[in-house]
Amino acid sequence: MNDIPTDVLIIGAGPAGITAGVELLRRSSLKVSIVEASSQIGGISTTADQNGNLMDLGGHRFFSKSKRVMDWWFSVLPLYIDSSITSDTIAYQGKQLGLDLAQIPITNDEQISSFRIRPRTSRILFRNHLLPYPLQLSSDLLHAMGVLDTFKAAIGLVRSKLAPIRPEITLEDFFINRFGRCLYQIFFEEYSEKVWGKPCRELSAEWGAQRVKGVSIIKALKSSLEGLLPKSAFSRAFESRVETSLIEQFLYPTRGPGELWQCAMTEFLNRGGKLVSPYCVSKITPLDQGRYRVTGTSHEGENISWVTPTIISSMPITDFFAAWDGPVEESTREIATNLQYRDFIVVGLL
């Protein structure tokens, strides 16, 4: 088995790996290779094609407060604009961002890969009812909860405002302070445990602040009044103050998030980059002069190896240390190999 020399070897053809590869080739003449364990690129931001049916493995919204990130996305895909576009502002988690249409590439050709401005539509399946998320006061919500749970939720909400949990330490404290204990137990407790694999009382409140920015039942109730009161009575008093996190819209590639990474990979290959898949990195061996030998193994057991001075890894840290064939402090190895990852399972109904 002959070693393949390369200036940079990137492990993983997900968003991080592909972005790194494209940036390196835009800025230098280095030889760059990407090794990917699966037969698809894009990581969990890919779009699977099942007999012509497109399915997003992760419904990733494209919104960033970083101009550099936004500019990078638009360097890969233009923004689709036609007469149906009524706003050039996108919003996410209470943050708004105006798009400078004079400074970004735009197109009105539906056949070209592009970003679209899409409204957010999120639903919770609760007792055979699909309810809008974030929670909004509506006849559907009240009907789904029933009289008793509605009364308990109201009492719990009032109690959480009059006597909030202090200090707010756990994720459970965070949810109860914002939604009340009843709504927390109905909508958030079991779901959060399924997602993160730990009870909310074992997770930090800081995690909630990052994942549920600016959302509370009080704000949801305020926004929901528009649907319960006559339009003329509501709009004059409250329309300008509707919670922005409840009227979100964001960028989304026409054919799903995988389209962005397919286009970025095309640029990577056109600039001379190399993609090798499906090969799983099975061994990383330090050599002399600051070089490394990286061995990839296919599903059939075939091996391929590279020698490189630079590795950029986006593979799970547990897998990286399992493949690492060099010295490392035992305490570091123990921490790295015992990190917990959550499985990600998507079921598509066609």
C-alpha angles and dihedrals in degrees: 000000000000120000116240112221117222133164094223130016116197117199111211132026096223124117093286095048096044092046091051091049095049093046093050092052093044091054104034147019094243122140105247129186131183122204116199126190097209132055092244131064128220101061111226088341091070129115115224121214113214109181091322094317112120118216125182112221088201122021093220115185114214108225129127136168087213112095089200092058093046091048090051093053091049090049086065102035129023123223116258112228128182138147092283092066107101100171137036092199125098124195136193133171093351095312123114128202127187117215115225099220091189091061103042130067112259135184138185094197109112091199094063120088105253149147120266127200105241132182118236116251114181125167138187118212103221124168091337092310125113106221127187117255126245088050115261130190106251142139088256092057093046092047093049093049098043128216097289097049091043090055091047091049092052092049091047092049093050091047092050090054096045096043111018120184110266129223094029101218111147135047087248089059089049095054095042092051091054104035107018126248096278096054090042091056093044102044111015115027102068095033093053092049090052092050100043101026094231135086114262090242088065095052126080123255087229088069090059092049089057097043101040103035115181096346121129136148091247091059090044091052091050091051092046093057088079089068095044101045128059111275095238093051095047105038098060093053106034114011095098091052102050109140106264093211088065095055099047127162127176145172119281129172114247094243098033134279092296088069091068093053093044089055092045090050090051089055090047092054094043089055091055102268121146126226121196119187152203092018123126117211105244103168138023114188125185113228132186125289094032095297131133135206112218119193123199124195126203125217087260092055096255114147132214126178138197132196114212141156092217132050124184109191129194095162118115110285090232091057092045092056091044088057096041110110099184141082118294134159111269092229090055093048092049093052093045097047093048098053111125122234125189121229116240115214124178124186117198120198114205 
